[in-house]
mmCIF file with all atom_site columns, C-alpha atoms in Angstrom:
data_model
loop_
_atom_site.group_PDB
_atom_site.id
_atom_site.type_symbol
_atom_site.label_atom_id
_atom_site.label_alt_id
_atom_site.label_comp_id
_atom_site.label_asym_id
_atom_site.label_entity_id
_atom_site.label_seq_id
_atom_site.pdbx_PDB_ins_code
_atom_site.Cartn_x
_atom_site.Cartn_y
_atom_site.Cartn_z
_atom_site.occupancy
_atom_site.B_iso_or_equiv
_atom_site.pdbx_formal_charge
_atom_site.auth_seq_id
_atom_site.auth_comp_id
_atom_site.auth_asym_id
_atom_site.auth_atom_id
_atom_site.pdbx_PDB_model_num
ATOM 1   C CA . UNK A 1 1   ? 81.914  112.918 115.362 1.00 31.00 ? 1   UNK A CA 1
ATOM 2   C CA . UNK A 1 2   ? 80.321  109.264 115.251 1.00 30.00 ? 2   UNK A CA 1
ATOM 3   C CA . UNK A 1 3   ? 81.475  106.416 113.255 1.00 31.00 ? 3   UNK A CA 1
ATOM 4   C CA . UNK A 1 4   ? 81.698  102.738 113.965 1.00 30.00 ? 4   UNK A CA 1
ATOM 5   C CA . UNK A 1 5   ? 85.066  101.037 115.012 1.00 31.00 ? 5   UNK A CA 1
ATOM 6   C CA . UNK A 1 6   ? 86.143  98.108  113.010 1.00 32.00 ? 6   UNK A CA 1
ATOM 7   C CA . UNK A 1 7   ? 87.443  94.981  114.650 1.00 32.00 ? 7   UNK A CA 1
ATOM 8   C CA . UNK A 1 8   ? 89.950  94.308  111.851 1.00 34.00 ? 8   UNK A CA 1
ATOM 9   C CA . UNK A 1 9   ? 91.446  95.711  108.613 1.00 35.00 ? 9   UNK A CA 1
ATOM 10  C CA . UNK A 1 10  ? 89.567  93.900  106.063 1.00 38.00 ? 10  UNK A CA 1
ATOM 11  C CA . UNK A 1 11  ? 90.803  93.221  102.609 1.00 40.00 ? 11  UNK A CA 1
ATOM 12  C CA . UNK A 1 12  ? 89.425  96.542  100.832 1.00 38.00 ? 12  UNK A CA 1
ATOM 13  C CA . UNK A 1 13  ? 91.456  98.671  103.270 1.00 40.00 ? 13  UNK A CA 1
ATOM 14  C CA . UNK A 1 14  ? 94.648  96.760  103.303 1.00 40.00 ? 14  UNK A CA 1
ATOM 15  C CA . UNK A 1 15  ? 95.554  98.580  99.830  1.00 42.00 ? 15  UNK A CA 1
ATOM 16  C CA . UNK A 1 16  ? 95.812  101.623 101.826 1.00 46.00 ? 16  UNK A CA 1
ATOM 17  C CA . UNK A 1 17  ? 98.864  103.784 101.270 1.00 48.00 ? 17  UNK A CA 1
ATOM 18  C CA . UNK A 1 18  ? 100.261 106.020 103.746 1.00 53.00 ? 18  UNK A CA 1
ATOM 19  C CA . UNK A 1 19  ? 102.752 108.863 102.931 1.00 50.00 ? 19  UNK A CA 1
ATOM 20  C CA . UNK A 1 20  ? 104.540 111.355 105.351 1.00 49.00 ? 20  UNK A CA 1
ATOM 21  C CA . UNK A 1 21  ? 103.299 114.140 103.102 1.00 46.00 ? 21  UNK A CA 1
ATOM 22  C CA . UNK A 1 22  ? 99.613  112.949 103.417 1.00 60.00 ? 22  UNK A CA 1
ATOM 23  C CA . UNK A 1 23  ? 96.619  114.151 105.731 1.00 87.00 ? 23  UNK A CA 1
ATOM 24  C CA . UNK A 1 24  ? 96.316  112.145 109.029 1.00 91.00 ? 24  UNK A CA 1
ATOM 25  C CA . UNK A 1 25  ? 92.471  111.781 108.692 1.00 91.00 ? 25  UNK A CA 1
ATOM 26  C CA . UNK A 1 26  ? 92.542  110.386 105.173 1.00 89.00 ? 26  UNK A CA 1
ATOM 27  C CA . UNK A 1 27  ? 95.548  108.153 105.949 1.00 88.00 ? 27  UNK A CA 1
ATOM 28  C CA . UNK A 1 28  ? 93.813  106.994 109.283 1.00 91.00 ? 28  UNK A CA 1
ATOM 29  C CA . UNK A 1 29  ? 90.691  106.221 107.104 1.00 89.00 ? 29  UNK A CA 1
ATOM 30  C CA . UNK A 1 30  ? 92.433  104.310 104.595 1.00 85.00 ? 30  UNK A CA 1
ATOM 31  C CA . UNK A 1 31  ? 93.856  101.974 107.115 1.00 88.00 ? 31  UNK A CA 1
ATOM 32  C CA . UNK A 1 32  ? 90.937  101.343 109.367 1.00 89.00 ? 32  UNK A CA 1
ATOM 33  C CA . UNK A 1 33  ? 87.997  102.307 107.205 1.00 88.00 ? 33  UNK A CA 1
ATOM 34  C CA . UNK A 1 34  ? 86.789  105.050 109.735 1.00 90.00 ? 34  UNK A CA 1
ATOM 35  C CA . UNK A 1 35  ? 87.107  108.663 110.105 1.00 92.00 ? 35  UNK A CA 1
ATOM 36  C CA . UNK A 1 36  ? 89.087  109.426 113.463 1.00 94.00 ? 36  UNK A CA 1
ATOM 37  C CA . UNK A 1 37  ? 87.536  110.244 116.689 1.00 93.00 ? 37  UNK A CA 1
ATOM 38  C CA . UNK A 1 38  ? 88.583  113.492 117.994 1.00 92.00 ? 38  UNK A CA 1
ATOM 39  C CA . UNK A 1 39  ? 90.785  112.022 120.773 1.00 93.00 ? 39  UNK A CA 1
ATOM 40  C CA . UNK A 1 40  ? 92.621  109.767 117.917 1.00 94.00 ? 40  UNK A CA 1
ATOM 41  C CA . UNK A 1 41  ? 93.483  113.225 116.094 1.00 93.00 ? 41  UNK A CA 1
ATOM 42  C CA . UNK A 1 42  ? 94.782  114.443 119.630 1.00 92.00 ? 42  UNK A CA 1
ATOM 43  C CA . UNK A 1 43  ? 96.659  111.411 120.046 1.00 94.00 ? 43  UNK A CA 1
ATOM 44  C CA . UNK A 1 44  ? 98.179  111.592 116.611 1.00 94.00 ? 44  UNK A CA 1
ATOM 45  C CA . UNK A 1 45  ? 99.473  115.402 117.293 1.00 92.00 ? 45  UNK A CA 1
ATOM 46  C CA . UNK A 1 46  ? 100.714 114.255 120.644 1.00 92.00 ? 46  UNK A CA 1
ATOM 47  C CA . UNK A 1 47  ? 102.781 111.285 118.909 1.00 94.00 ? 47  UNK A CA 1
ATOM 48  C CA . UNK A 1 48  ? 103.893 113.652 116.287 1.00 92.00 ? 48  UNK A CA 1
ATOM 49  C CA . UNK A 1 49  ? 105.642 115.859 118.896 1.00 90.00 ? 49  UNK A CA 1
ATOM 50  C CA . UNK A 1 50  ? 107.149 112.847 120.535 1.00 89.00 ? 50  UNK A CA 1
ATOM 51  C CA . UNK A 1 51  ? 104.904 113.038 123.703 1.00 91.00 ? 51  UNK A CA 1
ATOM 52  C CA . UNK A 1 52  ? 104.014 109.347 124.171 1.00 90.00 ? 52  UNK A CA 1
ATOM 53  C CA . UNK A 1 53  ? 101.082 108.584 126.710 1.00 90.00 ? 53  UNK A CA 1
ATOM 54  C CA . UNK A 1 54  ? 101.797 105.976 129.394 1.00 87.00 ? 54  UNK A CA 1
ATOM 55  C CA . UNK A 1 55  ? 98.084  104.791 128.986 1.00 85.00 ? 55  UNK A CA 1
ATOM 56  C CA . UNK A 1 56  ? 95.021  105.365 126.884 1.00 84.00 ? 56  UNK A CA 1
ATOM 57  C CA . UNK A 1 57  ? 91.928  105.379 129.253 1.00 85.00 ? 57  UNK A CA 1
ATOM 58  C CA . UNK A 1 58  ? 89.432  105.849 126.895 1.00 86.00 ? 58  UNK A CA 1
ATOM 59  C CA . UNK A 1 59  ? 85.585  103.958 127.090 1.00 87.00 ? 59  UNK A CA 1
ATOM 60  C CA . UNK A 1 60  ? 84.854  100.894 125.357 1.00 84.00 ? 60  UNK A CA 1
ATOM 61  C CA . UNK A 1 61  ? 83.596  101.093 121.969 1.00 86.00 ? 61  UNK A CA 1
ATOM 62  C CA . UNK A 1 62  ? 85.582  104.378 121.243 1.00 90.00 ? 62  UNK A CA 1
ATOM 63  C CA . UNK A 1 63  ? 88.447  102.924 118.922 1.00 89.00 ? 63  UNK A CA 1
ATOM 64  C CA . UNK A 1 64  ? 91.504  102.168 121.461 1.00 88.00 ? 64  UNK A CA 1
ATOM 65  C CA . UNK A 1 65  ? 92.691  99.314  119.052 1.00 89.00 ? 65  UNK A CA 1
ATOM 66  C CA . UNK A 1 66  ? 93.030  101.898 116.452 1.00 93.00 ? 66  UNK A CA 1
ATOM 67  C CA . UNK A 1 67  ? 96.237  103.200 118.499 1.00 93.00 ? 67  UNK A CA 1
ATOM 68  C CA . UNK A 1 68  ? 98.338  100.818 116.428 1.00 92.00 ? 68  UNK A CA 1
ATOM 69  C CA . UNK A 1 69  ? 97.231  102.744 113.142 1.00 93.00 ? 69  UNK A CA 1
ATOM 70  C CA . UNK A 1 70  ? 97.745  106.112 114.776 1.00 95.00 ? 70  UNK A CA 1
ATOM 71  C CA . UNK A 1 71  ? 101.332 105.017 115.681 1.00 92.00 ? 71  UNK A CA 1
ATOM 72  C CA . UNK A 1 72  ? 101.949 103.696 112.083 1.00 91.00 ? 72  UNK A CA 1
ATOM 73  C CA . UNK A 1 73  ? 100.618 106.965 110.631 1.00 92.00 ? 73  UNK A CA 1
ATOM 74  C CA . UNK A 1 74  ? 102.924 108.843 113.204 1.00 93.00 ? 74  UNK A CA 1
ATOM 75  C CA . UNK A 1 75  ? 105.930 106.889 112.275 1.00 90.00 ? 75  UNK A CA 1
ATOM 76  C CA . UNK A 1 76  ? 105.273 107.649 108.488 1.00 87.00 ? 76  UNK A CA 1
ATOM 77  C CA . UNK A 1 77  ? 105.286 110.954 109.307 1.00 89.00 ? 77  UNK A CA 1
ATOM 78  C CA . UNK A 1 78  ? 108.836 110.701 110.627 1.00 88.00 ? 78  UNK A CA 1
ATOM 79  C CA . UNK A 1 79  ? 107.561 111.266 114.272 1.00 90.00 ? 79  UNK A CA 1
ATOM 80  C CA . UNK A 1 80  ? 110.517 110.353 116.518 1.00 89.00 ? 80  UNK A CA 1
ATOM 81  C CA . UNK A 1 81  ? 108.955 107.406 118.026 1.00 90.00 ? 81  UNK A CA 1
ATOM 82  C CA . UNK A 1 82  ? 110.655 104.015 119.113 1.00 87.00 ? 82  UNK A CA 1
ATOM 83  C CA . UNK A 1 83  ? 109.932 101.175 116.488 1.00 84.00 ? 83  UNK A CA 1
ATOM 84  C CA . UNK A 1 84  ? 107.888 99.137  119.115 1.00 86.00 ? 84  UNK A CA 1
ATOM 85  C CA . UNK A 1 85  ? 104.509 100.091 120.429 1.00 84.00 ? 85  UNK A CA 1
ATOM 86  C CA . UNK A 1 86  ? 103.520 98.056  123.672 1.00 83.00 ? 86  UNK A CA 1
ATOM 87  C CA . UNK A 1 87  ? 99.878  96.862  123.635 1.00 78.00 ? 87  UNK A CA 1
ATOM 88  C CA . UNK A 1 88  ? 98.767  95.480  127.012 1.00 82.00 ? 88  UNK A CA 1
ATOM 89  C CA . UNK A 1 89  ? 95.011  94.546  127.626 1.00 79.00 ? 89  UNK A CA 1
ATOM 90  C CA . UNK A 1 90  ? 93.720  92.474  130.123 1.00 79.00 ? 90  UNK A CA 1
ATOM 91  C CA . UNK A 1 91  ? 90.798  90.475  128.204 1.00 81.00 ? 91  UNK A CA 1
ATOM 92  C CA . UNK A 1 92  ? 91.213  87.630  125.662 1.00 83.00 ? 92  UNK A CA 1
ATOM 93  C CA . UNK A 1 93  ? 88.748  88.955  123.203 1.00 81.00 ? 93  UNK A CA 1
ATOM 94  C CA . UNK A 1 94  ? 90.554  92.147  122.964 1.00 82.00 ? 94  UNK A CA 1
ATOM 95  C CA . UNK A 1 95  ? 93.845  90.420  122.571 1.00 84.00 ? 95  UNK A CA 1
ATOM 96  C CA . UNK A 1 96  ? 92.179  88.472  119.600 1.00 87.00 ? 96  UNK A CA 1
ATOM 97  C CA . UNK A 1 97  ? 90.906  91.808  118.222 1.00 85.00 ? 97  UNK A CA 1
ATOM 98  C CA . UNK A 1 98  ? 94.165  93.630  118.412 1.00 86.00 ? 98  UNK A CA 1
ATOM 99  C CA . UNK A 1 99  ? 95.970  90.551  116.840 1.00 88.00 ? 99  UNK A CA 1
ATOM 100 C CA . UNK A 1 100 ? 93.546  90.871  113.843 1.00 88.00 ? 100 UNK A CA 1
ATOM 101 C CA . UNK A 1 101 ? 94.033  94.747  113.470 1.00 87.00 ? 101 UNK A CA 1
ATOM 102 C CA . UNK A 1 102 ? 97.951  94.252  113.839 1.00 86.00 ? 102 UNK A CA 1
ATOM 103 C CA . UNK A 1 103 ? 98.048  91.595  111.098 1.00 88.00 ? 103 UNK A CA 1
ATOM 104 C CA . UNK A 1 104 ? 95.801  93.624  108.717 1.00 87.00 ? 104 UNK A CA 1
ATOM 105 C CA . UNK A 1 105 ? 98.187  96.612  109.158 1.00 84.00 ? 105 UNK A CA 1
ATOM 106 C CA . UNK A 1 106 ? 100.880 94.439  108.792 1.00 85.00 ? 106 UNK A CA 1
ATOM 107 C CA . UNK A 1 107 ? 99.775  93.536  105.459 1.00 85.00 ? 107 UNK A CA 1
ATOM 108 C CA . UNK A 1 108 ? 99.401  97.231  104.517 1.00 81.00 ? 108 UNK A CA 1
ATOM 109 C CA . UNK A 1 109 ? 103.132 97.828  105.512 1.00 77.00 ? 109 UNK A CA 1
ATOM 110 C CA . UNK A 1 110 ? 104.249 94.623  103.574 1.00 81.00 ? 110 UNK A CA 1
ATOM 111 C CA . UNK A 1 111 ? 102.640 96.006  100.264 1.00 79.00 ? 111 UNK A CA 1
ATOM 112 C CA . UNK A 1 112 ? 103.977 99.675  100.764 1.00 73.00 ? 112 UNK A CA 1
ATOM 113 C CA . UNK A 1 113 ? 107.844 100.409 100.783 1.00 67.00 ? 113 UNK A CA 1
ATOM 114 C CA . UNK A 1 114 ? 107.415 103.758 102.455 1.00 66.00 ? 114 UNK A CA 1
ATOM 115 C CA . UNK A 1 115 ? 105.426 102.170 105.284 1.00 67.00 ? 115 UNK A CA 1
ATOM 116 C CA . UNK A 1 116 ? 108.323 99.601  105.563 1.00 68.00 ? 116 UNK A CA 1
ATOM 117 C CA . UNK A 1 117 ? 110.783 102.406 106.453 1.00 68.00 ? 117 UNK A CA 1
ATOM 118 C CA . UNK A 1 118 ? 108.692 103.888 108.966 1.00 61.00 ? 118 UNK A CA 1
#
């Protein structure tokens, strides 16, 4: 599966809705504008089972920043996850990108009462 990874959730995707009964791939695409890579689908399955990896060692350009969206969808599916996700990176450019993505996801949460409960 090949798909580009967006640096931020843009305006057309901020209206996305995520609900516990929905399909992960559709929800992920609604939040990010991309279909999930197989590793992202596998991470979602792990999070649903409350198996949180200590690190995410994925090559550059394969969507690590989207871990935040995966976390959000898993919480909306009532996964028994902590409310906070620690996202640690070692490059300023990645920090800026992650901040843009987090702000876009926050806008989605602010517009969706069910996401606010997640």
